[in-house]
Coordinates of C-alpha atoms in Angstrom, one line a residue:
X242 CA 42.9 -25.4 71.3
X243 CA 39.7 -24.1 69.9
X244 CA 38.9 -20.7 70.6
X245 CA 36.0 -18.3 69.0
X246 CA 36.2 -15.4 66.7
X247 CA 34.3 -13.1 64.7
X248 CA 34.3 -10.4 63.3
X249 CA 34.5 -7.0 63.6
X250 CA 31.1 -4.9 62.5
X251 CA 32.9 -2.3 60.2
X252 CA 34.1 -5.4 57.5
X253 CA 30.8 -7.0 57.4
X254 CA 29.3 -5.8 54.6
X255 CA 33.3 -5.3 52.8
X256 CA 33.1 -9.4 53.7
X257 CA 29.1 -10.1 52.4
X258 CA 30.0 -8.2 49.0
X259 CA 33.3 -10.9 48.7
X260 CA 30.9 -13.7 48.2
X261 CA 30.3 -12.6 44.9
X262 CA 32.9 -11.9 43.7
X263 CA 35.1 -14.7 45.0
X264 CA 32.3 -17.0 42.7
X265 CA 28.9 -17.4 46.0
X266 CA 26.3 -15.7 45.1
X267 CA 24.6 -17.4 48.1
X268 CA 25.6 -18.6 51.6
X269 CA 24.3 -22.1 50.7
X270 CA 27.1 -22.0 47.6
X271 CA 29.6 -21.5 49.7
X272 CA 28.7 -23.7 52.3
X273 CA 28.6 -26.7 50.9
X274 CA 32.6 -25.8 48.9
X275 CA 33.4 -25.8 52.8
X276 CA 31.6 -28.8 53.6
X277 CA 30.5 -26.0 56.8
X278 CA 27.2 -26.4 57.7
X279 CA 25.2 -23.5 56.4
X280 CA 24.6 -21.6 60.5
X281 CA 28.0 -21.1 60.8
X282 CA 28.2 -19.4 57.6
X283 CA 25.9 -16.4 58.6
X284 CA 27.3 -16.5 62.5
X285 CA 30.7 -16.0 59.9
X286 CA 29.0 -13.0 57.9
X287 CA 26.7 -11.8 60.4
X288 CA 29.8 -10.9 63.0
X289 CA 28.5 -13.6 66.2
X290 CA 31.0 -17.1 67.1
X291 CA 32.4 -19.1 65.2
X292 CA 35.0 -21.9 65.9
X293 CA 39.1 -20.4 65.3
X294 CA 39.6 -22.9 62.3
X295 CA 36.1 -22.1 60.4
X296 CA 36.8 -18.1 61.1
X297 CA 39.8 -18.6 59.0
X298 CA 38.5 -21.4 56.3
X299 CA 35.3 -18.3 55.0
X300 CA 38.6 -16.1 55.1
X301 CA 40.0 -17.7 52.9
X302 CA 37.5 -18.5 50.2
X303 CA 36.8 -15.5 50.6
X304 CA 40.6 -13.8 49.0
X305 CA 39.9 -12.4 52.9
X306 CA 43.4 -12.1 55.3
X307 CA 41.9 -12.9 58.9
X308 CA 44.2 -10.6 61.0
X309 CA 42.3 -7.9 59.3
X310 CA 38.8 -9.3 59.9
X311 CA 38.8 -10.5 63.3
X312 CA 36.8 -8.4 66.0
X313 CA 40.0 -8.4 68.8
X314 CA 38.7 -5.9 70.8
X315 CA 35.4 -8.6 71.3
X316 CA 38.0 -11.0 71.8
X317 CA 41.5 -10.2 72.6
X318 CA 43.9 -13.3 70.4
X319 CA 45.5 -14.6 73.6
X320 CA 47.3 -18.1 71.9
X321 CA 49.2 -16.5 68.6
X322 CA 50.2 -18.1 64.9
X323 CA 53.8 -20.0 65.0
X324 CA 56.2 -18.0 62.5
X325 CA 57.3 -19.2 59.7
X326 CA 60.2 -20.1 60.9
X327 CA 59.2 -22.3 64.2
X328 CA 57.0 -24.7 61.3
X329 CA 59.7 -24.8 58.6
X330 CA 57.6 -23.2 56.5
X331 CA 59.4 -21.3 53.8
X332 CA 57.7 -19.8 50.2
X333 CA 59.1 -19.9 47.3
X334 CA 58.1 -16.2 46.3
X335 CA 58.5 -15.4 41.9
X336 CA 59.4 -11.9 41.1
X337 CA 57.8 -10.4 37.6
X338 CA 58.4 -6.5 35.9
X339 CA 59.7 -5.3 32.7
X340 CA 62.9 -3.6 31.7
X341 CA 62.1 -0.7 34.3
X342 CA 62.0 -3.2 37.2
X343 CA 64.8 -4.8 37.0
X344 CA 66.5 -3.4 39.1
X345 CA 64.2 -3.2 42.0
X346 CA 63.9 -7.5 40.8
X347 CA 67.1 -7.7 41.7
X348 CA 67.6 -5.4 44.6
X349 CA 64.8 -8.3 45.9
X350 CA 66.1 -11.4 45.2
X351 CA 69.7 -10.5 47.0
X352 CA 67.2 -9.1 50.3
X353 CA 65.2 -12.5 50.0
X354 CA 68.3 -14.2 49.8
X355 CA 69.5 -13.7 53.5
X356 CA 66.0 -15.9 54.4
X357 CA 64.6 -19.3 54.0
X358 CA 62.5 -18.0 51.6
X359 CA 63.0 -19.8 48.0
X360 CA 62.7 -16.7 45.3
X361 CA 63.2 -16.6 41.4
X362 CA 62.6 -14.0 38.6
X363 CA 60.6 -14.6 36.2
X364 CA 62.9 -16.2 34.0
X365 CA 60.7 -14.6 30.7
X366 CA 57.7 -12.1 30.1
X367 CA 55.0 -14.7 29.1
X368 CA 55.2 -18.3 31.9
X369 CA 53.7 -21.1 32.2
X370 CA 51.7 -22.7 34.2
X371 CA 54.2 -25.0 35.7
X372 CA 55.5 -21.7 37.0
X373 CA 52.5 -19.6 37.9
X374 CA 51.9 -22.8 40.1
X375 CA 55.2 -23.6 42.4
X376 CA 54.9 -20.5 43.9
X377 CA 53.4 -19.9 46.9
X378 CA 53.4 -15.7 46.1
X379 CA 53.9 -14.2 42.8
X380 CA 55.3 -10.5 43.1
X381 CA 53.9 -8.4 40.8
X382 CA 55.5 -5.2 38.8
X383 CA 53.3 -3.4 37.1
X384 CA 55.1 -0.5 35.9
X385 CA 53.1 2.1 33.1
X386 CA 54.4 0.0 30.2
X387 CA 53.9 -3.4 31.9
X388 CA 50.1 -2.8 32.5
X389 CA 49.2 -2.6 29.7
X390 CA 50.9 -5.7 27.8
X391 CA 49.2 -8.5 26.4
X392 CA 51.9 -10.7 28.8
X393 CA 51.2 -9.1 31.9
X394 CA 47.5 -8.9 30.9
X395 CA 47.7 -12.8 30.1
X396 CA 49.7 -13.9 33.3
X397 CA 47.3 -12.3 35.3
X398 CA 44.3 -14.4 33.7
X399 CA 46.2 -17.9 34.1
X400 CA 47.2 -16.8 37.8
X401 CA 43.7 -16.4 38.6
X402 CA 42.9 -19.2 36.8
X403 CA 45.6 -21.2 39.3
X404 CA 43.9 -19.0 42.4
X405 CA 39.9 -20.4 41.7
X406 CA 41.5 -24.6 41.2
X407 CA 44.6 -23.7 44.4
X408 CA 44.3 -21.4 46.0
X409 CA 48.0 -20.3 44.8
X410 CA 49.8 -17.9 43.8
X411 CA 48.9 -15.8 45.3
X412 CA 48.9 -12.2 43.5
X413 CA 50.9 -9.3 45.2
X414 CA 50.5 -6.0 42.8
X415 CA 53.1 -2.9 42.9
X416 CA 51.5 -0.2 40.6
X417 CA 55.9 1.5 40.3
X418 CA 56.5 5.7 39.7
X419 CA 53.9 7.0 40.8
X420 CA 51.9 8.2 39.1
X421 CA 51.4 7.4 35.3
X422 CA 49.3 8.9 32.8
X423 CA 47.7 6.0 31.6
X424 CA 44.8 5.0 33.4
X425 CA 45.7 0.8 34.2
X426 CA 43.1 -0.9 31.7
X427 CA 39.4 -2.5 32.3
X428 CA 40.7 -6.1 32.0
X429 CA 43.7 -5.9 33.8
X430 CA 41.9 -4.2 36.9
X431 CA 39.0 -7.1 36.5
X432 CA 41.3 -9.4 36.7
X433 CA 43.4 -7.9 39.8
X434 CA 40.5 -5.7 41.9
X435 CA 40.4 -9.0 44.5
X436 CA 43.9 -8.0 45.0
X437 CA 45.2 -4.7 47.0
X438 CA 47.4 -3.4 45.4
X439 CA 51.3 -0.9 47.7
X440 CA 53.0 1.8 45.2
X441 CA 57.1 1.5 45.4
X442 CA 58.9 4.6 44.1
X443 CA 62.1 3.5 42.2
X444 CA 64.2 6.6 43.5
X445 CA 63.6 5.0 47.2
X446 CA 65.9 2.7 48.8
X447 CA 64.1 -0.4 48.7
X448 CA 64.9 -1.7 52.3
X449 CA 62.0 -0.5 53.9
X450 CA 59.9 -1.6 50.7
X451 CA 61.7 -5.8 51.4
X452 CA 61.2 -5.6 54.9
X453 CA 57.7 -5.3 54.4
X454 CA 57.4 -7.8 52.5
X455 CA 59.5 -9.6 54.3
X456 CA 56.6 -9.0 57.2
X457 CA 54.1 -10.2 54.6
X458 CA 55.6 -14.1 53.7
X459 CA 55.7 -14.1 58.2
X460 CA 52.3 -14.0 58.4
X461 CA 51.4 -16.2 56.1
X462 CA 48.8 -13.6 55.0
X463 CA 47.0 -13.8 51.5
X464 CA 47.2 -10.2 50.8
X465 CA 48.9 -7.2 51.0
X466 CA 47.6 -5.2 54.2
X467 CA 45.0 -2.2 52.9
X468 CA 46.4 -0.5 55.7
X469 CA 49.6 0.1 55.4
X470 CA 52.1 3.1 54.8
X471 CA 52.3 1.6 51.1
X472 CA 48.4 1.1 50.4
X473 CA 46.6 2.6 47.2
X474 CA 43.2 2.1 46.4
X475 CA 42.4 0.9 42.7
X476 CA 41.0 3.9 42.2
X477 CA 44.8 5.9 42.2
X478 CA 45.3 3.8 38.9
X479 CA 41.7 4.1 36.8
X480 CA 40.5 7.7 37.3
X481 CA 36.4 7.6 36.2
X482 CA 35.5 7.8 33.3
X483 CA 32.7 10.1 32.9
X484 CA 32.7 12.2 31.0
X485 CA 31.1 12.3 27.1
X486 CA 33.7 11.8 24.5
X487 CA 35.7 15.0 23.5
X488 CA 35.8 16.0 19.5
X489 CA 39.5 14.8 17.6
X490 CA 41.3 17.4 17.1
X491 CA 44.3 17.0 14.6
X492 CA 47.2 15.4 16.2
X493 CA 46.4 13.6 20.5
X494 CA 49.0 12.9 23.6
X495 CA 50.3 10.2 23.7
X496 CA 48.4 7.0 24.7
X497 CA 49.5 3.5 25.4
X498 CA 47.3 0.9 23.1
X499 CA 45.8 -1.6 25.4
X500 CA 42.8 -2.9 26.1
X501 CA 39.2 -0.7 26.5
X502 CA 39.4 2.7 24.9
X503 CA 38.6 4.7 27.1
X504 CA 35.4 7.1 25.9
X505 CA 37.6 10.1 25.8
X506 CA 40.8 8.6 23.8
X507 CA 41.1 10.8 21.2
X508 CA 42.8 7.3 19.4
X509 CA 39.5 6.0 18.3
X510 CA 38.4 5.9 14.8
X511 CA 34.1 5.2 14.7
X512 CA 33.6 2.8 11.3
X513 CA 30.0 3.8 10.0
X514 CA 27.2 3.6 10.2
X515 CA 27.6 0.7 13.2
X516 CA 27.7 3.6 14.9
X517 CA 24.9 5.5 14.1
X518 CA 23.0 1.6 13.6
X519 CA 23.4 1.0 17.8
X520 CA 22.7 3.9 19.6
X521 CA 19.1 4.6 17.3
X522 CA 18.8 0.7 18.5
X523 CA 19.4 1.3 21.8
X524 CA 16.7 3.4 21.8
X525 CA 14.2 1.3 21.3
X526 CA 12.0 -0.7 23.8
X527 CA 13.6 -4.6 24.3
X528 CA 16.3 -3.9 21.9
X529 CA 19.0 -6.4 22.1
X530 CA 22.5 -5.1 19.7
X531 CA 24.6 -8.3 19.0
X532 CA 28.8 -7.4 18.8
X533 CA 30.6 -10.0 17.0
X534 CA 34.3 -10.3 16.5
X535 CA 38.1 -11.3 17.2
X536 CA 39.7 -10.5 19.7
X537 CA 41.3 -6.4 20.0
X538 CA 39.1 -5.7 17.7
X539 CA 37.1 -3.1 19.6
X540 CA 34.1 -5.0 20.4
X541 CA 34.3 -4.0 24.0
X542 CA 35.1 0.0 23.6
X543 CA 32.4 -0.1 21.3
X544 CA 30.0 -1.5 24.3
X545 CA 31.3 0.9 26.3
X546 CA 30.2 3.9 24.2
X547 CA 27.0 2.1 23.2
X548 CA 25.9 1.8 27.0
X549 CA 27.2 6.0 27.8
X550 CA 25.2 6.6 24.6
X551 CA 22.1 4.4 26.6
X552 CA 23.4 7.0 29.5
X553 CA 22.8 9.6 28.5
X554 CA 19.5 8.3 27.1
X555 CA 18.7 8.0 30.6
X556 CA 18.7 4.8 31.3
X557 CA 20.6 2.8 34.5
X558 CA 23.7 0.7 32.8
X559 CA 25.8 -1.9 33.9
X560 CA 28.8 -3.5 31.4
X561 CA 29.6 -6.9 33.2
X562 CA 32.1 -9.1 31.6
X563 CA 32.6 -12.7 31.3
X564 CA 35.7 -13.2 32.8
X565 CA 34.7 -11.9 36.4
X566 CA 33.1 -15.3 36.8
X567 CA 35.1 -17.8 38.7
X568 CA 34.9 -21.4 37.1
X569 CA 33.0 -22.9 39.8
X570 CA 30.6 -20.6 39.0
X571 CA 30.0 -22.3 35.7
X572 CA 29.8 -25.7 37.3
X573 CA 26.1 -25.6 37.0
X574 CA 22.8 -23.5 35.0
X575 CA 21.9 -22.5 39.1
X576 CA 25.0 -21.3 40.1
X577 CA 26.1 -19.1 36.8
X578 CA 22.2 -17.3 36.7
X579 CA 22.8 -16.8 40.5
X580 CA 26.0 -14.9 40.2
X581 CA 24.2 -13.4 36.6
X582 CA 22.1 -11.7 38.9
X583 CA 23.2 -11.0 42.4
X584 CA 26.5 -8.9 40.4
X585 CA 24.1 -7.1 38.1
X586 CA 22.2 -6.4 41.1
X587 CA 25.4 -5.8 42.9
X588 CA 26.5 -3.3 40.2
X589 CA 23.5 -0.8 40.8
X590 CA 23.7 -1.1 44.4
X591 CA 21.0 -3.5 44.7
X592 CA 22.3 -6.4 46.1
X593 CA 19.8 -8.4 48.7
X594 CA 21.0 -11.9 49.4
X595 CA 17.7 -12.3 51.0
X596 CA 15.5 -10.9 48.0
X597 CA 18.0 -13.9 45.8
X598 CA 17.4 -16.1 48.1
X599 CA 13.6 -15.6 48.3
X600 CA 14.0 -15.8 44.0
X601 CA 15.2 -19.7 44.2
X602 CA 13.8 -21.4 47.2
X603 CA 11.3 -23.6 43.8
X604 CA 13.8 -24.4 41.5
X605 CA 14.2 -27.5 41.8
X606 CA 10.9 -27.4 41.3
X607 CA 10.8 -24.3 38.7
X608 CA 14.2 -24.4 37.2
X609 CA 16.5 -21.8 37.8
X610 CA 15.8 -19.9 33.9
X611 CA 12.1 -19.1 36.2
X612 CA 14.1 -17.9 39.1
X613 CA 16.0 -15.8 37.4
X614 CA 13.2 -14.4 35.1
X615 CA 10.7 -13.8 38.3
X616 CA 14.1 -11.9 40.6
X617 CA 14.3 -9.1 37.6
X618 CA 10.5 -9.4 36.8
X619 CA 9.3 -9.7 40.4
X620 CA 12.3 -7.6 43.3
X621 CA 14.9 -5.9 40.4
X622 CA 12.9 -4.2 37.6
X623 CA 10.2 -2.7 40.0
X624 CA 13.3 -1.0 41.4
X625 CA 14.4 1.5 38.8
X626 CA 12.8 4.4 37.8
X627 CA 14.6 4.1 34.2
X628 CA 15.2 1.4 31.4
X629 CA 17.8 -0.7 32.3
X630 CA 21.1 -1.2 29.6
X631 CA 23.2 -4.6 30.3
X632 CA 26.4 -4.7 28.6
X633 CA 27.7 -8.7 28.7
X634 CA 30.7 -9.0 27.7
X635 CA 32.4 -12.3 27.2
X636 CA 30.2 -14.6 27.2
X637 CA 32.3 -16.5 25.2
X638 CA 32.9 -18.2 28.5
X639 CA 29.6 -20.0 28.9
X640 CA 30.3 -21.8 25.0
X641 CA 32.4 -24.1 27.0
X642 CA 28.7 -25.5 29.3
X643 CA 26.1 -26.6 26.4
X644 CA 24.0 -26.9 29.6
X645 CA 24.6 -23.5 30.9
X646 CA 24.9 -22.0 26.6
X647 CA 21.4 -23.6 26.4
X648 CA 19.4 -22.5 29.7
X649 CA 20.9 -19.2 29.4
X650 CA 20.8 -18.7 25.5
X651 CA 17.1 -19.5 25.4
X652 CA 16.4 -16.7 28.7
X653 CA 18.2 -14.3 26.9
X654 CA 16.1 -15.0 24.0
X655 CA 12.8 -14.9 25.9
X656 CA 13.3 -11.1 27.8
X657 CA 14.0 -10.2 25.0
X658 CA 10.4 -12.0 23.5
X659 CA 8.9 -10.8 26.5
X660 CA 9.4 -7.2 25.4
X661 CA 7.2 -7.6 22.3
X662 CA 4.8 -8.5 24.8
X663 CA 5.0 -6.5 28.9
X664 CA 5.7 -3.9 29.4
X665 CA 8.0 -4.5 31.9
X666 CA 9.6 -5.6 30.0
X667 CA 10.2 -2.8 27.7
X668 CA 12.8 -1.5 29.6
X669 CA 15.0 -4.3 29.5
X670 CA 18.3 -3.4 27.0
X671 CA 20.7 -5.5 25.6
X672 CA 24.2 -5.4 23.9
X673 CA 25.6 -9.3 24.1
X674 CA 29.7 -9.7 22.7
X675 CA 31.2 -12.3 22.0
X676 CA 34.4 -13.1 19.2
X677 CA 33.6 -16.8 19.0
X678 CA 30.7 -18.6 16.0
X679 CA 28.2 -20.0 17.9
X680 CA 29.7 -23.6 17.0
X681 CA 27.0 -25.1 20.2
X682 CA 23.7 -26.1 19.3
X683 CA 20.8 -24.3 19.8
X684 CA 17.4 -24.6 18.8
X685 CA 16.4 -21.3 16.7
X686 CA 13.6 -21.0 18.7
X687 CA 15.6 -20.6 21.8
X688 CA 18.9 -18.5 20.4
X689 CA 19.3 -14.6 20.6
X690 CA 21.7 -15.6 17.9
X691 CA 19.3 -15.0 15.9
X692 CA 17.0 -11.6 15.8
X693 CA 17.9 -8.7 17.1
X694 CA 20.7 -6.8 15.7
X695 CA 24.3 -7.7 14.4
X696 CA 27.5 -6.1 14.2
X697 CA 30.1 -7.8 13.1
X698 CA 33.4 -5.0 13.2
X699 CA 35.5 -4.7 10.5
X700 CA 38.6 -4.1 9.8
X701 CA 40.3 -0.1 9.7
X702 CA 40.2 1.3 5.5
X703 CA 42.6 2.7 4.0
X704 CA 41.1 6.3 5.0
X705 CA 39.9 4.8 8.8
X706 CA 44.2 4.0 8.8
X707 CA 44.8 7.5 7.3
X708 CA 43.3 9.6 9.7
X709 CA 44.5 7.3 12.3
X710 CA 47.7 8.2 11.2
X711 CA 46.9 12.1 11.5
X712 CA 45.3 12.0 15.1
X713 CA 49.5 10.5 16.1
X714 CA 50.4 13.6 14.8
X715 CA 52.9 11.6 11.8
X716 CA 52.5 12.7 8.4
X717 CA 50.2 11.2 5.5
X718 CA 52.0 9.1 3.5
X719 CA 50.6 6.3 0.6
X720 CA 54.2 4.7 1.6
X721 CA 53.5 4.3 4.8
X722 CA 50.3 3.7 4.4
X723 CA 50.2 0.9 2.2
X724 CA 53.0 -1.0 4.4
X725 CA 51.3 -1.3 7.5
X726 CA 48.5 -2.4 5.4
X727 CA 50.4 -5.4 4.3
X728 CA 51.8 -6.8 7.1
X729 CA 48.7 -6.6 10.4
X730 CA 46.0 -5.9 7.9
X731 CA 43.9 -3.5 9.3
X732 CA 44.1 -4.7 12.6
X733 CA 42.8 -1.7 14.7
X734 CA 45.1 -3.1 18.3
X735 CA 48.1 -3.7 16.2
X736 CA 48.6 -0.1 14.0
X737 CA 47.6 1.2 16.8
X738 CA 50.8 0.4 18.5
X739 CA 52.7 0.4 14.9
X740 CA 52.4 3.7 15.1
X741 CA 52.5 4.7 19.0
X742 CA 56.3 3.1 18.3
X743 CA 57.0 5.6 15.4
X744 CA 55.1 8.5 16.9
X745 CA 55.8 8.3 20.0
X746 CA 59.7 5.3 20.1
X747 CA 61.4 6.9 17.4
X748 CA 60.7 3.6 15.9
X749 CA 61.5 4.0 11.3
X750 CA 58.9 2.6 9.3
X751 CA 62.1 -0.3 8.3
X752 CA 63.3 -0.4 11.8
X753 CA 59.5 -2.0 12.4
X754 CA 58.5 -3.4 9.7
X755 CA 62.0 -5.2 9.5
X756 CA 61.6 -6.7 13.0
X757 CA 58.4 -6.8 13.2
X758 CA 57.8 -10.5 13.2
X759 CA 60.5 -11.1 16.1
X760 CA 61.6 -11.3 19.6
X761 CA 62.6 -8.4 19.3
X762 CA 60.3 -6.2 17.6
X763 CA 57.2 -4.5 19.5
X764 CA 54.3 -7.0 18.7
X765 CA 57.1 -10.1 20.6
X766 CA 55.0 -9.5 23.7
X767 CA 50.7 -10.4 21.1
X768 CA 53.2 -13.1 18.7
X769 CA 54.2 -14.6 22.5
X770 CA 50.3 -14.2 23.7
X771 CA 49.4 -16.8 20.6
X772 CA 51.6 -19.1 20.5
X773 CA 51.0 -19.8 23.9
X774 CA 47.6 -20.0 22.9
X775 CA 47.8 -22.2 20.6
X776 CA 50.9 -24.5 23.0
X777 CA 48.0 -25.2 25.9
X778 CA 45.7 -27.1 22.1
X779 CA 47.4 -28.5 20.1
X780 CA 44.3 -29.0 17.8
X781 CA 44.7 -25.8 16.9
X782 CA 48.3 -26.0 17.4
X783 CA 48.2 -28.9 14.1
X784 CA 45.0 -27.0 12.0
X785 CA 47.2 -23.7 12.4
X786 CA 50.3 -25.1 11.1
X787 CA 48.7 -26.2 7.8
X788 CA 47.0 -22.9 7.1
X789 CA 50.4 -20.5 7.8
X790 CA 52.7 -23.2 5.7
X791 CA 49.8 -22.9 3.0
X792 CA 49.9 -20.1 0.4
X793 CA 46.2 -20.7 -0.4
X794 CA 43.0 -21.3 1.9
X795 CA 43.1 -24.5 3.5
X796 CA 39.1 -26.1 5.0
X797 CA 39.6 -26.7 8.2
X798 CA 36.9 -28.3 10.9
X799 CA 34.0 -26.0 12.6
X800 CA 35.0 -25.9 15.7
X801 CA 38.9 -24.5 15.5
X802 CA 37.9 -22.7 12.5
X803 CA 35.8 -20.6 14.6
X804 CA 38.3 -20.9 17.7
X805 CA 40.6 -19.6 15.3
X806 CA 38.8 -17.4 14.4
X807 CA 37.4 -16.2 17.6
X808 CA 40.7 -15.6 18.0
X809 CA 41.9 -13.3 15.3
X810 CA 44.5 -15.9 13.9
X811 CA 42.7 -15.9 10.3
X812 CA 40.2 -15.2 8.0
X813 CA 37.3 -17.7 7.7
X814 CA 35.5 -17.9 4.1
X815 CA 33.4 -20.9 4.9
X816 CA 35.4 -23.5 6.6
X817 CA 38.9 -22.5 4.8
X818 CA 41.3 -20.4 6.2
X819 CA 44.2 -17.9 5.6
X820 CA 46.9 -16.1 8.6
X821 CA 44.8 -13.0 9.0
X822 CA 48.0 -10.8 8.4
X823 CA 51.6 -11.6 7.0
X824 CA 53.0 -10.8 10.1
X825 CA 50.7 -13.5 11.4
X826 CA 52.4 -16.0 8.3
X827 CA 56.1 -14.8 9.3
X828 CA 56.4 -15.3 13.0
X829 CA 54.6 -18.5 13.2
X830 CA 55.7 -20.6 10.6
X831 CA 59.2 -20.4 12.5
X832 CA 58.4 -21.3 15.2
X833 CA 55.7 -23.3 14.7

């Protein structure tokens, strides 16, 4: 029998904020997605009673467990949800971790084997879409080492994409053996921040932990309860990086390579004159800086430092990664630009859904670009007493939709040009970060990719690698530097990973070189991820196979050339491609 429920007053703000984070810039878009009356959505979000079924459906769409939101005091629950056993419910549970959590994984599997649930331990570090999609729950055991693993990042990214489409698997992140010295990588946090984490110590008997998880499964929750004794905030794993960068010391303490580098990291190597040019440019009214480089070359770390410099100069800053946008955001320009406006407003603490709706009332008449421009000009910028610097990361995602790309990049170009004519637009400064060459057709007069300051990040030079060697406390040996650069070139991430292994994992240079292109080498996660990405795109596999098996540069179709370059797998001279480094040639010659 239907019954009515309503939100607790203390939950209303949190639930409203979860609209945007789950890909719904407005109440109207959420209502259309659920095929529900907009008045029902409005009642739900404002703490008014709605039907039980609608309450549960809305909670799930916003990534919330309805039991955590319902106002029990106002209207006590009379009906009880059936226990899973009574419904014949037997969820599938996938457990994954690394070598540091193998024993815990096994103990949990043995515990749940006595229940109706089907439990499996992940067979490989890099999970396939079928494995994740066939699981109702994914118990992600995060150790300090696995948190910076490329395989972990790839798995979580894939799981998030699947959740957006199919609502499974539910990710249950468990931080193992806190506290950690290393911060949780920024990229990983982007994907996990909507999932409530728990923590567990391996020194404790796992019975209490397993029992708590069993209760979550029995109640068919879609998140770990935030009020449980094992619950922790993500801030416990991410100390805010508010200090200015500290000068490099001759040697530095261990820092596991992976993701964006902290502002104070002593392992960040400047590549003159790039930083100086960017710091000077971002101080200019209406500035536009374009940063392009393949994956893991340091784009996001450079962007963070430019934003920090802008903040020191008195600007408000907003870093916005387009990886945060759910797939449904890219359905059309209207939805995308509402997400763009709402995301920036949210970061500034100025999100007002009524203002967003007001400025979008005429979208059908004047277009979404004009609505977005008006939102900034009439509402957002007048609220700020200082300039606003936007760091737009991973804008490559826009290239997949020609409609959105044409509208959005045309808008960025228009705003940049407006700054030359109107005072209010001088307060906008833009940093645009991307990996891929712009292979889509854009009107040259509407493209932001032929104006502003272009920055293409190069590989590290021999002297810069030598400086990095010194910061790891290793002796300056030209033979070691030459050997490493012969294997991976001047690729910043791959060089740092090698030096970390030599300095802190007691791996000799000879062992590293011998095992590097194998499944047992330090680059296994990195290589597996590249292989997995290639396997999803057969034309790319064929193109890259030709490159690695040929000793001369290979002529490639434009789109494949640009994509392989953006992945960091090839270097391009025109449309001719060669493997970016010998590591890739050695590994992929055996597995393609």
